[in-house]
Amino acid sequence: MPTNGHKYLKPYIHIGFSLLVMCLSLAAVCSAEPAEKTTPLQPHDDLYALKIDQNAEPVNCRTMPFLACAPDKRGQTTRTQIGSEERIPVGATASQIYLLGMINDGYDYGTGPWMDHPELIANRNDQQYVGQNLGEIEIRYADGKSDRIPFIMGATAWFAQWTYMYQDRVMVREPFISRPDCAQAYARSMKLRETAKGGNYPGRYALYYLPVKPRAQVIESIIVRDNPATRGVPLVSGVTLAGAHANNNLQWLGKNKVDAEDLKPTVDSTKTSGWAKDTNRLAAALYTQDSDLPKKVELLPFPKGLDATLIQFKGDRMADMLTNVWVANLTQIDRKFDSKSGFFQETEADSPWYSGLIGYGVWAPIGIYYGGAYGRSSDHFVTLALRGLNNDQRAQSYVDYCDSRLYYYRTNRDPDKGPLNEALDITKYPKDAPPHWTFGLHEQYSLPFPLNEIPGGEEMEGHGSTIVGRWAAWRLLGAPKGEWLNAPRPGVYGKSRWDSSKDAADFICWLMDYTGRDVIYTEGESVGWAGPYQVSIPKGMATETDPVKIKQNYANADMYLPYASYVNYSALRCSANMADAVGDTTSAAKWRSYAKRLRDGMVRLLRAGDTNNFTWKMSPYSWFSSQQDSLVQAWFAQYQDGLDPNKFDAEMTAITRNTLKQQLSQPYGKAAVLAMGYGQGWLTQSALVLDDMDASGPLLTNIARFSYDKNMDYVDAKRGIDWRKWLWLIPEGTNLLPNGMWHRVSDLSNGANQGPPMHAINSCAGVDDLDPSNIKILPRVPEPMTGIKVSNYFVMLPECDKLVKSRLAFEFTRPGLFTMQCDREIPELSVRLGPFDEATARRRLETGKRPLGSTVRLDRSGTWHGKDAWWIWVEGIKQARSVELDFGKD
């Protein structure tokens, strides 16, 4: 860390799994490749270094010599630090000045780490972007005059990330490598010389230097001045003067051979204005803005032979963009979800990666999470891939893949009873504990530090989501019984699918009893893995052996939040459905009892605020950037509560509505896009499901807007790369800049953040088949969209004692035109139309056209044009195969 007045980043606990590594420590590089030398080396013996620090050592940046040391290794120095100024004495004339460093020291991020919750800050100081003024460098002359060189990102300063290599093989520098127009904009704007490609440089403090032509006068000092409104400080780590004469402040650098190009100044100290045109051009090349969005959108087709659900919005170009988001992402999910093995890849092998969660807009196609399958993503893949793509083999293999990963946590090392578990301390794993899933299904991940006395990670968001995913897959297969559930599987240690269902559900119950809590203990991102320096858990919790003190530790730990508790509440209810199907009344009753205990515990223990305005608890240590995990009841309701909020648990829903209102009042407004899934997706789906039709429109269109990177609308013919493959994919996150421009961050196609926005789009279709004997369709189409067309939607209908997959198609034009066809008769159908204002809803209720024998009623839910939203239910449509409703006119 820098000293001598440099600002510090917050200290954060080091987490050793791939996601966190990508966020913070793998800050891979970015940029156009440095130009090869075009001029011969020339001898020079007139170069002098300022003796800034006693620990400085000779270093070269390109062919230019300096004396410098890393900021954290400084010793006795000639620098004088006064507030935000750092003064370096010179006392000499020079024909040129070469300033080494030129990075924002202590903060090399394009955007703040997610655990900072930067989107909750009204005046954000966490962003670095092209054109931003981070300070200045003043050249003060002996006669009192001064020249000031602004420290401008993209002109006289740049990111240290730009120069690194990913795994020593890939430079993270797209679009500058592929696109000549971007490379030209970079070259025109940048005044810095950067270290040569592949060169051996001593560290981030010696990556760049700025060649400056000063006045022909004695230079009294060089002053480096920070802009206190931004994080980090401008770094000048070394200064070399050309054409100087020795004095006490200077040290001769001897005879050197220097490239003539490296000597040429790029800045005249007396002419430092007029750079905005070039930096604006560079910003326009790197970032996307509304004017870059396509004026006319060519709709994507599904690949030939893909049996997929199409959700198509009607309206303006935003409707078409949302349609393309659906098609592109569902197509990509099909590519990365292997049908034979059931392995649901988080990303693809060549998926672009935008320099981690703290990136600044550049990328490389490296598939950062390729090879990973994460429990938290499992319900996304089931709902989207298995619901939206017709592939029964995939549904079955998915269940078996998950189950094969379940039995790592056990008290033996018998290879016939589970995966190799040499890394697990089986002497400490409780003998009565069932097995469980943890953060990564592809590997048995453990935190680098223990949080509690149970070895391994109880990341219960993922455990519960995987249970729900298995239940959904079972249901999409027709809810089979008998041998499908009860037969032992050689590939899953002789366990039947029902054995695994019981084991997984029983672990939830066991954990609640073991901790003595009525909510779920979890070791996940929602609690920040115990918060910085484990402040969320009692001291010594990881080594405690006394049973009484263990219970006390869990009572005093702050590791309980709505996300894990509600997901596991739903998981127990899903498991009870499966128990009903096989006639295991004992397990069904047990799991429903524990589910009720969880529900009551959440209402009692996980709400915050006053009695008139309860909201769900949020953790200050959460890794979810704007904390929409608190809305879990709304965005997870589809699995057990359906899509009609007036049928949800009323007490919980009141808390969730208050939480949504609180979330929408935050500084990010309708653009919680730093996380496209864990922010924008969760927020959008919650607003839709809770019928906030005013907020839903901007939220939905922002999914389309901020998923788009105009630099992907390009074919690199020279290298044979068609970037358009990635044009409409949802990124892990998007950094929305103060001027309205944006750039993607971290992984592109990241399953965990791809899922929630896709769920939101699916919620617009609004098909609810939880009760197969009474299908409900609740289309939600907020402005600016005018309607929705859904085709090939797979819906489960009853047949004898099983479910059969049927195909549904319908079209809805807001607020009241609806037509539907199904390939088999629906026993009973209910359709909700709207939204309307109250007066219009009451008129249309009387004048609308509907099938004979159906009934109509009014319902009030959510908001529309700033007032209560009203809806018309058409119910009791019997043996429906083709339906037409018209409540669109008086």
Tab-separated table of N, CA, C and O in Angstrom, residues 286-293 673 704-710 734-737 739-744:
chain	number	residue	atom	x	y	z
A	286	LEU	N	-14.540	3.396	-26.755
A	286	LEU	CA	-14.523	2.326	-25.746
A	286	LEU	C	-15.900	2.072	-25.147
A	286	LEU	O	-16.273	0.914	-24.904
A	287	TYR	N	-16.665	3.115	-24.891
A	287	TYR	CA	-17.936	2.984	-24.193
A	287	TYR	C	-19.106	2.993	-25.176
A	287	TYR	O	-18.970	3.364	-26.336
A	288	THR	N	-20.253	2.586	-24.669
A	288	THR	CA	-21.493	2.603	-25.444
A	288	THR	C	-22.409	3.680	-24.879
A	288	THR	O	-22.394	3.954	-23.674
A	289	GLN	N	-23.195	4.303	-25.746
A	289	GLN	CA	-24.167	5.299	-25.304
A	289	GLN	C	-25.447	5.113	-26.109
A	289	GLN	O	-25.494	4.339	-27.079
A	290	ASP	N	-26.487	5.812	-25.725
A	290	ASP	CA	-27.793	5.624	-26.366
A	290	ASP	C	-27.739	5.859	-27.867
A	290	ASP	O	-28.429	5.180	-28.635
A	291	SER	N	-26.921	6.804	-28.303
A	291	SER	CA	-26.845	7.062	-29.734
A	291	SER	C	-26.205	5.907	-30.502
A	291	SER	O	-26.304	5.849	-31.732
A	292	ASP	N	-25.547	4.990	-29.798
A	292	ASP	CA	-24.949	3.825	-30.442
A	292	ASP	C	-25.940	2.681	-30.625
A	292	ASP	O	-25.637	1.709	-31.337
A	293	LEU	N	-27.076	2.761	-29.951
A	293	LEU	CA	-28.039	1.675	-30.065
A	293	LEU	C	-28.559	1.611	-31.495
A	293	LEU	O	-28.713	2.634	-32.160
A	673	VAL	N	-27.470	-1.582	-12.454
A	673	VAL	CA	-26.852	-2.442	-13.454
A	673	VAL	C	-25.408	-2.823	-13.167
A	673	VAL	O	-24.802	-3.532	-13.974
A	704	ALA	N	-32.111	-4.441	-21.766
A	704	ALA	CA	-31.685	-4.443	-23.168
A	704	ALA	C	-30.586	-3.421	-23.405
A	704	ALA	O	-29.566	-3.705	-24.048
A	705	ARG	N	-30.764	-2.224	-22.891
A	705	ARG	CA	-29.820	-1.135	-23.138
A	705	ARG	C	-28.433	-1.479	-22.600
A	705	ARG	O	-27.419	-1.377	-23.312
A	706	PHE	N	-28.359	-1.898	-21.348
A	706	PHE	CA	-27.058	-2.051	-20.705
A	706	PHE	C	-26.437	-3.428	-20.893
A	706	PHE	O	-25.336	-3.675	-20.398
A	707	SER	N	-27.141	-4.302	-21.601
A	707	SER	CA	-26.491	-5.537	-22.047
A	707	SER	C	-25.711	-5.300	-23.330
A	707	SER	O	-24.841	-6.099	-23.685
A	708	TYR	N	-26.021	-4.230	-24.030
A	708	TYR	CA	-25.511	-3.993	-25.381
A	708	TYR	C	-24.135	-3.331	-25.350
A	708	TYR	O	-23.916	-2.356	-24.625
A	709	ASP	N	-23.211	-3.883	-26.119
A	709	ASP	CA	-21.900	-3.268	-26.318
A	709	ASP	C	-21.715	-3.094	-27.820
A	709	ASP	O	-21.572	-4.068	-28.560
A	710	LYS	N	-21.722	-1.861	-28.271
A	710	LYS	CA	-21.678	-1.603	-29.714
A	710	LYS	C	-20.402	-2.137	-30.351
A	710	LYS	O	-20.359	-2.401	-31.559
A	734	THR	N	-22.590	-4.122	-15.576
A	734	THR	CA	-22.393	-2.966	-16.444
A	734	THR	C	-22.117	-1.751	-15.565
A	734	THR	O	-22.823	-1.513	-14.580
A	735	ASN	N	-21.101	-1.008	-15.932
A	735	ASN	CA	-20.771	0.214	-15.205
A	735	ASN	C	-21.359	1.401	-15.956
A	735	ASN	O	-20.924	1.719	-17.068
A	736	LEU	N	-22.354	2.032	-15.361
A	736	LEU	CA	-23.012	3.200	-15.946
A	736	LEU	C	-22.284	4.449	-15.471
A	736	LEU	O	-22.248	4.746	-14.274
A	737	LEU	N	-21.707	5.178	-16.404
A	737	LEU	CA	-20.861	6.324	-16.074
A	737	LEU	C	-21.695	7.591	-15.865
A	737	LEU	O	-22.848	7.668	-16.310
A	739	ASN	N	-21.746	10.379	-17.307
A	739	ASN	CA	-22.195	11.057	-18.530
A	739	ASN	C	-23.203	10.236	-19.319
A	739	ASN	O	-23.573	10.612	-20.431
A	740	GLY	N	-23.661	9.113	-18.762
A	740	GLY	CA	-24.656	8.293	-19.428
A	740	GLY	C	-24.086	7.186	-20.280
A	740	GLY	O	-24.829	6.324	-20.758
A	741	MET	N	-22.776	7.186	-20.524
A	741	MET	CA	-22.151	6.080	-21.246
A	741	MET	C	-22.038	4.866	-20.329
A	741	MET	O	-22.170	4.980	-19.109
A	742	TRP	N	-21.756	3.715	-20.931
A	742	TRP	CA	-21.608	2.518	-20.109
A	742	TRP	C	-20.621	1.548	-20.735
A	742	TRP	O	-20.293	1.626	-21.916
A	743	HIS	N	-20.133	0.628	-19.894
A	743	HIS	CA	-19.309	-0.473	-20.380
A	743	HIS	C	-19.570	-1.704	-19.517
A	743	HIS	O	-19.920	-1.610	-18.346
A	744	ARG	N	-19.421	-2.858	-20.121
A	744	ARG	CA	-19.607	-4.112	-19.403
A	744	ARG	C	-18.453	-4.354	-18.434
A	744	ARG	O	-17.339	-3.864	-18.630
